[in-house]
Amino acid sequence: MDSVGTMLKGVASLVSRVRKLDPGHLRLGTQAPQSLAAQLDNQVSFESPRAISCTNENDPAKHEEKHEGLHYNLPLQDVKTVFPHGLPPRYAMQMKTFNEACLMVRKPALELLHYLKNTNFAHPAIRYVLYGEKGTGKTLSLCHIIHFCAKQDWLILHIPDAHLWVKNCRDLLQSTYNKQRFDQPLEASVWLKNFKTTNERFLSQIKIQEKYVWNKRESIEKGSSLGEVVEQGITRVRNATDAVGIVLKELKRQSSLGIFRLLVAVDGVNALWGRTTLKREDKSPIAPEELALIHNLRKMVRNDWNGGAIVLTLSQTGSLFKPRNACLPQELLGKEGFDALDPFIPIQVANYSPKEFESCIQYYMENSWLQHEKAHTEEGKKELLFLSNGNPGQLERLCAYL
Amino acid sequence: MMMKGGNKVLARSLMTQTLEAVKRKQFEKFHAAASEEQANIERNPYTIFHQALKNCEPVIGLAPILKGGRFYQVPVPLSDRRRRFLAMKWMITECREKKHRRMLMPEKLSKELLEAFHNQGPVVKRKHDLHKMAEANRALAHYRWW
């Protein structure tokens, strides 16, 4: 693969890093060095057309600069365990149509991978914030990172979209633990189910270190495993929010001990500090702090623990009461959020570079997704580039009906 | 005909969603089929669309002619554009009226287009009904003076 990879470098120069939230296409393209002559390009394109936009390197840990822009395959089994709830809906549709999950390796993710590989677990957890325009690939970059951490056997705490917790909630119960706060049983139980699918093997290993009392008759003793807390949350939906709170607290406490490494991945983290659309019975609005789930999540995102990393994504798409063109951390998080997250490493996710764009188009052509005759011509590609402006989300939507 | 109240944006987006739905359904079939049939499955949404509409065009139509105080349904040739118009109109009315309450237009339209492509489905049936009526009233054809 390496020799082919180098050969492809010339061809792969077109590989664009599109980490686009293309539904279903995460492509990892390997970029071959451009040093190869054009003749080799022609040869290569006949021998292994798939290799131009795809690479065989399926382990995110080994992705390097040279893989930039190429697509790598995620085994479907992994996808079911690692991402029960994390993929954007259009990407999930694409995955279903092509029967494969391919992700593109892009620079922001490579940068983050590099930082994660060199983290010092004795220091407090560092926060990384992925930001960028709408549709550039923040969520899929996050998914790439999560896959990497899953392969490295970290414990993954993935909240697919924090905005879902602050809007459209059917039942809000007053919390049993703290009278001022509100519980969201449905969202909490759904999240617990998905958490269980992702982290099966850790649940029996981690023991809780405190006694928790659910109600007069049920309590959980010190020393029992985290799996039991999760089960309790799933079966007794009323206590699901409290179960989530316990899980978060215990994980935070125990990650410093070094038994496991914790990755906190939150998509749409600006929901934690904005406003909610939920109202009490007397129609007065609820602030995010009054939701128990949000309160616990905020504690999780503070960097007063060590032994892991926190990767966050801002998102304007699901955000409430924010203008459409707001994409910078200051605008989306607001003063409160920005201060709370203050020392963080911002990573910008941009539109496709020409190489990544080419790679994306190549991937589509390999799967014969572009059926329109003119889409295969040079002018067609130029038109697509112009119409989408290199924006991964727009390109995906355009190609869907071509 | 898809457009209501001049909302071209909505009409356009409905059409693109329909084409996408058609394409995804065909891809599903393609992946599920064995390799011999894969060559027969058409995946280009545009060809499917054009072919489906062609299959729905009636060849002959009926016109009400007033003779001796009564209106007779007389079989009459249709021009090209009238045929295309009727095919599109039938397709759209079919999708608007005969669907389940919560089914969305792109979904229903894609289903009807695929059925029409294979010469099945309610729209093609309506075309056949029109042809049969025209055949039944063949005797009245001499009432036509053009």
Coordinates of C-alpha atoms in Angstrom, one line a residue:
Chain A
M1 CA 0.0 0.0 0.0
D2 CA 2.8 2.4 0.7
S3 CA 4.3 2.0 -2.7
V4 CA 0.9 2.4 -4.3
G5 CA 0.3 5.2 -1.9
T6 CA 3.4 7.0 -3.0
M7 CA 2.5 6.4 -6.6
L8 CA -0.9 7.8 -5.9
K9 CA 0.5 10.8 -4.3
G10 CA 0.6 12.6 -7.6
V11 CA -2.9 11.6 -8.3
A12 CA -3.9 12.0 -4.7
S13 CA -2.9 15.6 -4.8
L14 CA -6.5 16.1 -5.7
V15 CA -7.6 14.5 -2.6
S16 CA -9.4 17.0 -0.7
R17 CA -9.8 16.7 2.9
V18 CA -13.4 16.5 3.3
R19 CA -14.4 15.6 6.5
K20 CA -17.6 16.7 5.5
L21 CA -20.6 15.6 7.3
D22 CA -21.5 13.9 4.2
P23 CA -23.9 11.4 5.2
G24 CA -22.1 8.3 4.9
H25 CA -18.9 9.3 3.5
L26 CA -16.2 9.7 5.8
R27 CA -13.3 9.4 3.6
L28 CA -9.9 8.9 4.4
G29 CA -7.8 9.7 1.5
T30 CA -4.1 9.2 1.5
Q31 CA -2.3 11.8 -0.2
A32 CA 0.5 10.5 -2.3
P33 CA 3.4 12.9 -2.7
Q34 CA 3.1 14.9 -5.8
S35 CA 6.6 14.0 -6.8
L36 CA 5.3 11.2 -9.0
A37 CA 5.1 11.9 -12.7
A38 CA 1.8 12.1 -14.5
Q39 CA 2.6 8.8 -16.4
L40 CA 2.4 7.0 -13.1
D41 CA -0.8 8.7 -12.4
N42 CA -2.4 7.2 -15.5
Q43 CA -1.0 3.8 -14.7
V44 CA -2.2 3.9 -11.2
S45 CA -5.6 5.1 -12.1
F46 CA -6.1 2.0 -14.3
E47 CA -4.7 -0.4 -11.8
S48 CA -6.5 0.6 -8.7
P49 CA -9.0 3.4 -9.1
R50 CA -10.3 2.8 -5.6
A51 CA -7.0 3.7 -4.2
I52 CA -7.1 7.2 -5.4
S53 CA -9.5 8.3 -2.9
C54 CA -9.4 5.5 -0.4
T55 CA -6.7 4.0 1.7
N56 CA -6.2 0.6 3.3
E57 CA -5.1 2.1 6.6
N58 CA -8.1 1.4 8.7
D59 CA -6.6 2.2 12.1
P60 CA -7.0 5.8 13.0
A61 CA -3.9 5.6 15.2
K62 CA -1.7 5.2 12.1
H63 CA -3.2 8.1 10.2
E64 CA -0.5 10.6 9.2
E65 CA -0.1 13.7 7.1
K66 CA 0.3 11.6 4.0
H67 CA -3.1 10.1 4.6
E68 CA -4.7 13.5 4.4
G69 CA -7.7 13.7 2.1
L70 CA -8.1 9.9 1.7
H71 CA -11.0 7.9 2.8
Y72 CA -10.7 4.9 5.2
N73 CA -13.2 2.3 5.9
L74 CA -14.9 1.8 9.2
P75 CA -16.0 -1.7 9.7
L76 CA -19.7 -1.8 10.2
Q77 CA -19.5 -3.9 13.4
D78 CA -17.4 -1.1 14.9
V79 CA -19.9 1.5 13.8
K80 CA -22.7 -0.3 15.6
T81 CA -20.8 -0.5 18.9
V82 CA -19.0 2.8 18.9
F83 CA -21.6 5.0 17.3
P84 CA -25.1 3.8 18.4
H85 CA -26.3 7.4 18.4
G86 CA -23.5 9.6 17.2
L87 CA -23.6 9.9 13.5
P88 CA -25.4 12.7 11.7
P89 CA -28.6 11.5 10.0
R90 CA -27.5 12.2 6.4
Y91 CA -24.3 10.4 7.0
A92 CA -26.3 7.4 8.4
M93 CA -28.4 7.4 5.2
Q94 CA -25.3 7.5 3.0
M95 CA -23.9 4.6 5.0
K96 CA -27.1 2.6 4.5
T97 CA -27.1 3.3 0.7
F98 CA -23.5 2.4 0.1
N99 CA -23.3 -0.5 2.7
E100 CA -20.1 0.8 4.0
A101 CA -18.9 3.6 6.2
C102 CA -16.0 5.6 4.9
L103 CA -14.5 8.6 6.6
M104 CA -12.2 11.2 5.2
V105 CA -9.0 12.0 7.1
R106 CA -8.7 15.8 7.3
K107 CA -6.3 18.2 8.9
P108 CA -8.3 19.2 12.0
A109 CA -8.7 15.6 13.0
L110 CA -5.0 14.8 12.3
E111 CA -4.1 17.7 14.5
L112 CA -6.3 16.5 17.3
L113 CA -5.1 13.0 17.0
H114 CA -1.5 14.3 17.3
Y115 CA -2.4 16.1 20.5
L116 CA -4.3 13.2 21.9
K117 CA -1.4 10.8 21.2
N118 CA 0.9 13.2 23.2
T119 CA -1.3 13.9 26.1
N120 CA 0.1 13.8 29.5
F121 CA -2.4 12.0 31.6
A122 CA -1.1 13.5 34.9
H123 CA -2.1 17.0 33.8
P124 CA -5.7 18.2 34.0
A125 CA -7.8 17.3 30.9
I126 CA -7.3 19.7 28.0
R127 CA -10.4 21.0 26.2
Y128 CA -10.4 21.1 22.4
V129 CA -13.2 22.9 20.7
L130 CA -14.0 22.2 17.0
Y131 CA -15.6 25.2 15.4
G132 CA -16.4 26.3 11.9
E133 CA -19.1 27.2 9.4
K134 CA -22.2 25.2 8.9
G135 CA -21.6 21.9 7.2
T136 CA -17.8 21.8 7.2
G137 CA -17.4 18.5 9.0
K138 CA -17.2 19.2 12.7
T139 CA -19.4 16.3 13.8
L140 CA -17.7 13.8 11.5
S141 CA -14.3 15.0 12.8
L142 CA -15.5 14.3 16.2
C143 CA -16.6 10.8 15.1
H144 CA -13.1 10.2 13.7
I145 CA -11.6 11.1 17.1
I146 CA -14.1 8.9 18.9
H147 CA -13.2 6.0 16.6
F148 CA -9.5 6.5 17.4
C149 CA -10.2 6.6 21.1
A150 CA -12.4 3.5 20.9
K151 CA -9.6 1.6 19.1
Q152 CA -7.2 2.8 21.9
D153 CA -9.6 1.4 24.5
W154 CA -10.6 4.6 26.1
L155 CA -13.9 5.0 27.9
I156 CA -16.0 7.2 25.7
L157 CA -18.6 9.5 27.0
H158 CA -20.4 10.7 23.9
I159 CA -23.3 13.1 23.9
P160 CA -24.4 13.2 20.3
D161 CA -26.2 16.5 20.4
A162 CA -26.6 18.5 23.6
H163 CA -29.3 20.6 21.9
L164 CA -31.7 17.7 22.0
W165 CA -31.6 17.9 25.8
V166 CA -32.7 21.6 25.9
K167 CA -35.6 21.5 23.5
N168 CA -38.7 19.5 22.7
C169 CA -38.8 17.6 25.9
R170 CA -42.1 15.9 26.5
D171 CA -42.0 15.2 30.2
L172 CA -40.1 17.2 32.7
L173 CA -40.2 15.9 36.2
Q174 CA -39.2 17.7 39.3
S175 CA -35.9 16.1 40.4
T176 CA -36.1 13.9 43.4
Y177 CA -32.5 14.6 44.4
N178 CA -32.7 18.4 44.3
K179 CA -36.0 20.2 44.4
Q180 CA -34.9 23.1 42.3
R181 CA -33.9 21.0 39.3
F182 CA -35.8 19.2 36.6
D183 CA -35.3 15.7 35.3
Q184 CA -35.7 14.4 31.7
P185 CA -36.4 10.7 32.0
L186 CA -36.7 9.9 28.3
E187 CA -33.5 11.5 27.1
A188 CA -31.6 10.2 30.0
S189 CA -32.7 6.6 29.5
V190 CA -32.0 6.7 25.8
W191 CA -28.5 8.0 26.5
L192 CA -27.9 5.4 29.1
K193 CA -28.8 2.6 26.7
N194 CA -26.4 3.9 24.1
F195 CA -23.7 4.4 26.7
K196 CA -24.1 0.8 27.7
T197 CA -23.7 -0.4 24.0
T198 CA -20.5 1.7 23.6
N199 CA -18.7 0.8 26.8
E200 CA -19.9 -2.7 27.7
R201 CA -16.5 -3.9 28.9
F202 CA -15.9 -1.1 31.3
L203 CA -19.2 -1.3 33.1
S204 CA -18.3 -4.4 35.1
Q205 CA -14.8 -3.2 35.8
I206 CA -15.5 0.1 37.4
K207 CA -16.9 0.0 40.9
I208 CA -18.7 2.9 42.5
Q209 CA -17.2 4.3 45.7
E210 CA -20.2 5.6 47.5
K211 CA -23.6 4.5 48.6
Y212 CA -26.5 6.0 46.7
V213 CA -30.1 5.8 47.8
W214 CA -32.7 5.8 45.1
N215 CA -35.8 5.9 47.3
K216 CA -36.9 4.3 50.6
R217 CA -36.7 0.8 49.4
E218 CA -33.9 0.8 46.8
S219 CA -30.3 1.8 47.2
I220 CA -27.0 1.0 45.7
E221 CA -24.2 -0.1 47.9
K222 CA -20.6 1.0 47.7
G223 CA -18.5 -1.3 45.6
S224 CA -21.1 -2.5 43.2
S225 CA -20.3 -2.1 39.5
L226 CA -21.3 0.8 37.3
G227 CA -23.2 -1.6 35.1
E228 CA -25.8 -1.9 37.9
V229 CA -26.3 1.8 38.1
V230 CA -26.8 1.9 34.3
E231 CA -29.3 -1.0 34.5
Q232 CA -31.2 0.8 37.2
G233 CA -31.4 3.9 35.1
I234 CA -32.7 2.0 32.1
T235 CA -35.3 0.0 34.0
R236 CA -36.5 2.7 36.3
V237 CA -37.0 5.6 33.9
R238 CA -37.9 7.9 36.7
N239 CA -34.5 7.7 38.2
A240 CA -32.7 7.8 34.8
T241 CA -31.4 11.3 35.2
D242 CA -30.0 10.6 38.6
A243 CA -28.4 7.5 37.2
V244 CA -26.7 9.7 34.6
G245 CA -25.5 12.0 37.3
I246 CA -24.0 9.2 39.3
V247 CA -22.3 7.8 36.3
L248 CA -20.7 11.1 35.4
K249 CA -19.6 11.8 39.0
E250 CA -18.0 8.4 39.4
L251 CA -16.3 8.5 36.1
K252 CA -14.8 11.8 36.8
R253 CA -13.6 10.8 40.2
Q254 CA -12.1 7.5 39.0
S255 CA -10.5 8.6 35.8
S256 CA -7.7 10.3 37.8
L257 CA -6.8 6.9 39.3
G258 CA -5.5 5.7 35.9
I259 CA -7.5 2.5 35.4
F260 CA -9.0 3.8 32.2
R261 CA -8.7 6.9 30.1
L262 CA -11.8 9.0 29.7
L263 CA -12.8 10.9 26.5
V264 CA -15.7 13.3 27.0
A265 CA -17.1 14.2 23.5
V266 CA -20.0 16.6 23.4
D267 CA -21.5 17.8 20.1
G268 CA -23.3 21.1 20.2
V269 CA -21.7 22.2 23.5
N270 CA -23.1 25.7 23.1
A271 CA -26.5 24.3 24.3
L272 CA -25.1 24.0 27.8
W273 CA -24.9 27.8 28.2
G274 CA -27.6 29.2 26.0
R275 CA -31.3 29.4 26.7
T276 CA -33.8 26.5 26.6
T277 CA -37.2 26.4 25.0
L278 CA -38.6 24.5 27.9
K279 CA -41.2 26.0 30.3
R280 CA -42.5 25.2 33.6
E281 CA -46.3 24.6 34.2
D282 CA -46.8 28.3 34.9
K283 CA -45.1 29.1 31.5
S284 CA -42.0 30.7 33.0
P285 CA -38.9 29.7 31.1
I286 CA -36.3 27.3 32.5
A287 CA -32.6 28.2 32.5
P288 CA -30.2 25.5 31.5
E289 CA -28.8 25.2 35.1
E290 CA -32.1 24.0 36.3
L291 CA -31.9 20.9 34.2
A292 CA -30.1 18.2 36.1
L293 CA -28.6 16.7 32.9
I294 CA -27.1 20.0 31.9
H295 CA -25.9 20.7 35.3
N296 CA -24.0 17.5 35.6
L297 CA -22.6 17.8 32.1
R298 CA -21.2 21.3 32.9
K299 CA -19.4 19.7 35.8
M300 CA -18.0 17.1 33.5
V301 CA -16.7 19.6 31.0
R302 CA -14.7 21.6 33.7
N303 CA -11.1 20.6 33.6
D304 CA -10.6 19.8 37.2
W305 CA -9.9 16.1 36.6
N306 CA -7.1 14.4 34.8
G307 CA -6.6 11.1 32.9
G308 CA -8.3 12.0 29.7
A309 CA -9.4 14.6 27.3
I310 CA -12.4 16.7 26.4
V311 CA -13.4 17.2 22.8
L312 CA -16.2 19.6 22.1
T313 CA -18.0 20.8 19.0
L314 CA -19.9 24.0 18.5
S315 CA -23.0 23.8 16.4
Q316 CA -25.2 26.5 15.1
T317 CA -27.6 24.1 13.4
G318 CA -29.5 23.0 16.5
S319 CA -28.8 26.1 18.6
L320 CA -31.6 28.1 20.1
F321 CA -31.9 31.9 19.7
K322 CA -28.6 32.3 17.9
P323 CA -28.3 34.0 14.5
R324 CA -27.6 31.8 11.5
N325 CA -24.2 33.2 10.6
A326 CA -22.7 32.8 14.1
C327 CA -19.9 30.3 14.0
L328 CA -17.2 31.5 16.3
P329 CA -16.8 30.3 19.8
Q330 CA -17.4 33.7 21.4
E331 CA -20.6 34.2 19.5
L332 CA -22.1 30.8 20.1
L333 CA -21.0 30.2 23.6
G334 CA -21.8 33.6 25.0
K335 CA -19.9 35.2 27.7
E336 CA -20.9 32.7 30.3
G337 CA -19.9 29.7 28.2
F338 CA -16.7 31.2 27.0
D339 CA -15.6 32.0 30.6
A340 CA -16.5 28.5 31.7
L341 CA -14.6 26.9 29.0
D342 CA -11.8 29.4 29.1
P343 CA -8.5 27.8 28.6
F344 CA -9.3 25.7 25.5
I345 CA -7.6 24.8 22.3
P346 CA -9.7 26.0 19.3
I347 CA -9.5 24.0 16.1
Q348 CA -11.1 25.3 13.0
V349 CA -12.7 23.0 10.5
A350 CA -12.7 24.6 7.1
N351 CA -14.3 23.8 3.7
Y352 CA -12.7 21.3 1.4
S353 CA -9.4 22.2 -0.2
P354 CA -9.2 21.4 -3.9
K355 CA -7.5 18.1 -3.2
E356 CA -10.1 17.0 -0.7
F357 CA -12.8 18.0 -3.1
E358 CA -11.4 15.9 -5.8
S359 CA -11.1 13.0 -3.5
C360 CA -14.7 13.4 -2.4
I361 CA -15.9 13.4 -6.1
Q362 CA -13.7 10.4 -6.8
Y363 CA -15.3 8.5 -4.0
Y364 CA -18.7 9.3 -5.2
M365 CA -17.8 8.2 -8.7
E366 CA -16.4 5.0 -7.4
N367 CA -19.7 4.2 -5.7
S368 CA -21.4 5.5 -8.9
W369 CA -23.3 8.0 -6.8
L370 CA -23.1 10.7 -9.5
Q371 CA -25.4 9.4 -12.1
H372 CA -25.8 12.6 -14.2
E373 CA -23.7 12.4 -17.4
K374 CA -22.4 15.9 -17.1
A375 CA -21.2 15.3 -13.5
H376 CA -18.3 13.2 -14.8
T377 CA -16.9 16.0 -17.0
E378 CA -14.4 18.6 -15.9
E379 CA -16.9 21.4 -16.3
G380 CA -19.3 19.5 -14.2
K381 CA -16.8 19.3 -11.4
K382 CA -16.1 23.0 -11.7
E383 CA -19.8 23.7 -11.4
L384 CA -20.1 21.5 -8.4
L385 CA -17.1 23.2 -6.8
F386 CA -18.7 26.6 -7.5
L387 CA -22.1 25.7 -6.3
S388 CA -21.0 24.1 -3.1
N389 CA -18.0 26.4 -2.5
G390 CA -16.1 23.5 -1.2
N391 CA -18.6 23.1 1.6
P392 CA -18.8 19.4 2.4
G393 CA -22.5 19.6 3.6
Q394 CA -23.6 21.4 0.5
L395 CA -21.7 19.2 -1.8
E396 CA -23.3 16.1 -0.3
R397 CA -26.8 17.6 -0.7
L398 CA -26.0 18.6 -4.3
C399 CA -24.7 15.2 -5.3
A400 CA -27.7 13.5 -3.7
Y401 CA -30.0 14.3 -6.6
L402 CA -27.4 14.4 -9.4
Chain B
M1 CA -48.0 22.1 -11.2
M2 CA -46.0 21.2 -8.1
M3 CA -45.7 24.9 -7.2
K4 CA -48.4 26.5 -5.0
G5 CA -48.6 30.2 -4.5
G6 CA -45.4 30.8 -6.4
N7 CA -43.3 29.0 -4.0
K8 CA -40.7 27.8 -6.5
V9 CA -38.1 27.1 -3.7
L10 CA -40.4 24.6 -2.1
A11 CA -41.3 23.0 -5.4
R12 CA -37.7 22.7 -6.4
S13 CA -36.7 21.2 -3.1
L14 CA -39.6 18.7 -3.3
M15 CA -38.4 17.6 -6.7
T16 CA -34.8 17.2 -5.6
Q17 CA -35.8 15.2 -2.6
T18 CA -37.9 13.0 -4.9
L19 CA -35.0 12.4 -7.2
E20 CA -32.8 11.6 -4.2
A21 CA -35.4 9.1 -2.8
V22 CA -35.7 7.4 -6.2
K23 CA -31.9 7.1 -6.4
R24 CA -31.6 5.7 -3.0
K25 CA -34.3 3.1 -3.6
Q26 CA -32.6 2.0 -6.8
F27 CA -29.3 1.7 -5.1
E28 CA -30.9 -0.5 -2.4
K29 CA -32.2 -2.7 -5.1
F30 CA -28.9 -2.7 -6.9
H31 CA -27.0 -3.9 -3.9
A32 CA -29.6 -6.5 -3.1
A33 CA -29.7 -8.0 -6.6
A34 CA -27.4 -10.6 -8.1
S35 CA -24.8 -9.5 -10.6
E36 CA -26.7 -10.6 -13.7
E37 CA -29.6 -8.3 -12.8
Q38 CA -27.4 -5.4 -11.7
A39 CA -26.9 -4.4 -15.3
N40 CA -30.7 -4.1 -15.8
I41 CA -31.3 -1.8 -12.8
E42 CA -31.4 1.8 -13.8
R43 CA -29.9 4.1 -11.2
N44 CA -30.1 7.5 -12.9
P45 CA -33.0 9.3 -11.4
Y46 CA -33.4 11.5 -14.5
T47 CA -33.9 8.6 -16.9
I48 CA -36.3 7.0 -14.6
F49 CA -38.3 10.3 -14.3
H50 CA -38.5 10.8 -18.1
Q51 CA -39.3 7.2 -18.8
A52 CA -42.0 7.1 -16.2
L53 CA -43.7 10.1 -17.6
K54 CA -43.5 8.8 -21.1
N55 CA -45.2 5.6 -19.9
C56 CA -48.0 7.6 -18.4
E57 CA -48.8 9.6 -21.6
P58 CA -52.1 8.7 -23.1
V59 CA -52.1 8.2 -26.9
I60 CA -55.7 9.3 -27.5
G61 CA -58.1 11.5 -25.5
L62 CA -61.8 12.2 -25.2
A63 CA -63.5 15.5 -25.9
P64 CA -67.1 16.4 -25.1
I65 CA -68.9 17.3 -28.4
L66 CA -72.3 18.8 -28.3
K67 CA -74.6 17.2 -30.9
G68 CA -78.4 17.3 -30.9
G69 CA -78.6 18.6 -27.3
R70 CA -76.4 15.9 -25.8
F71 CA -72.7 15.8 -25.0
Y72 CA -70.9 12.8 -26.5
Q73 CA -67.4 11.7 -25.4
V74 CA -65.6 11.6 -28.7
P75 CA -62.1 10.0 -29.1
V76 CA -59.8 12.7 -30.3
P77 CA -56.0 12.8 -31.0
L78 CA -54.0 14.8 -28.5
S79 CA -51.1 17.0 -29.2
D80 CA -47.6 16.3 -27.7
R81 CA -47.8 19.0 -25.1
R82 CA -51.3 18.0 -24.1
R83 CA -50.1 14.5 -23.5
R84 CA -47.2 15.5 -21.4
F85 CA -49.4 17.9 -19.4
L86 CA -51.9 15.1 -18.7
A87 CA -49.1 12.7 -17.6
M88 CA -47.7 15.2 -15.2
K89 CA -51.1 16.3 -13.9
W90 CA -52.2 12.8 -13.3
M91 CA -49.0 12.0 -11.5
I92 CA -49.3 14.9 -9.2
T93 CA -53.0 14.6 -8.4
E94 CA -52.5 11.0 -7.7
C95 CA -49.8 11.7 -5.2
R96 CA -51.7 14.5 -3.6
E97 CA -54.9 12.8 -3.0
K98 CA -54.3 9.1 -2.6
K99 CA -51.7 9.1 0.0
H100 CA -51.6 8.2 3.7
R101 CA -52.1 11.3 5.8
R102 CA -48.6 11.5 7.1
M103 CA -46.7 10.4 4.0
L104 CA -44.6 13.1 2.5
M105 CA -44.8 14.2 -1.2
P106 CA -41.2 13.1 -2.2
E107 CA -41.8 9.7 -0.7
K108 CA -45.1 9.1 -2.4
L109 CA -43.9 10.6 -5.7
S110 CA -40.8 8.5 -5.8
K111 CA -42.9 5.4 -5.2
E112 CA -45.3 6.3 -8.1
L113 CA -42.5 7.2 -10.4
L114 CA -40.8 3.9 -9.9
E115 CA -44.1 2.0 -10.5
A116 CA -44.8 4.0 -13.6
F117 CA -41.3 3.2 -14.8
H118 CA -42.2 -0.4 -14.7
N119 CA -45.6 0.2 -16.3
Q120 CA -47.5 -0.6 -13.2
G121 CA -49.3 1.6 -10.6
P122 CA -52.3 3.8 -10.6
V123 CA -51.3 6.4 -13.1
V124 CA -50.6 3.9 -15.8
K125 CA -53.9 2.3 -14.9
R126 CA -55.6 5.6 -15.5
K127 CA -54.0 6.0 -18.9
H128 CA -55.3 2.5 -19.8
D129 CA -58.8 3.3 -18.6
L130 CA -58.8 6.4 -20.8
H131 CA -57.7 4.3 -23.8
K132 CA -60.5 1.7 -23.1
M133 CA -63.1 4.5 -22.9
A134 CA -61.8 5.9 -26.2
E135 CA -61.9 2.4 -27.7
A136 CA -65.5 1.9 -26.4
N137 CA -66.7 5.1 -28.0
R138 CA -65.0 4.4 -31.3
A139 CA -68.3 4.6 -33.1
L140 CA -68.7 8.3 -32.2
A141 CA -65.4 9.2 -33.9
H142 CA -67.1 10.6 -36.9
Y143 CA -68.7 13.4 -34.8
R144 CA -65.3 15.0 -34.8
W145 CA -65.0 17.6 -37.6
W146 CA -61.3 18.5 -37.2

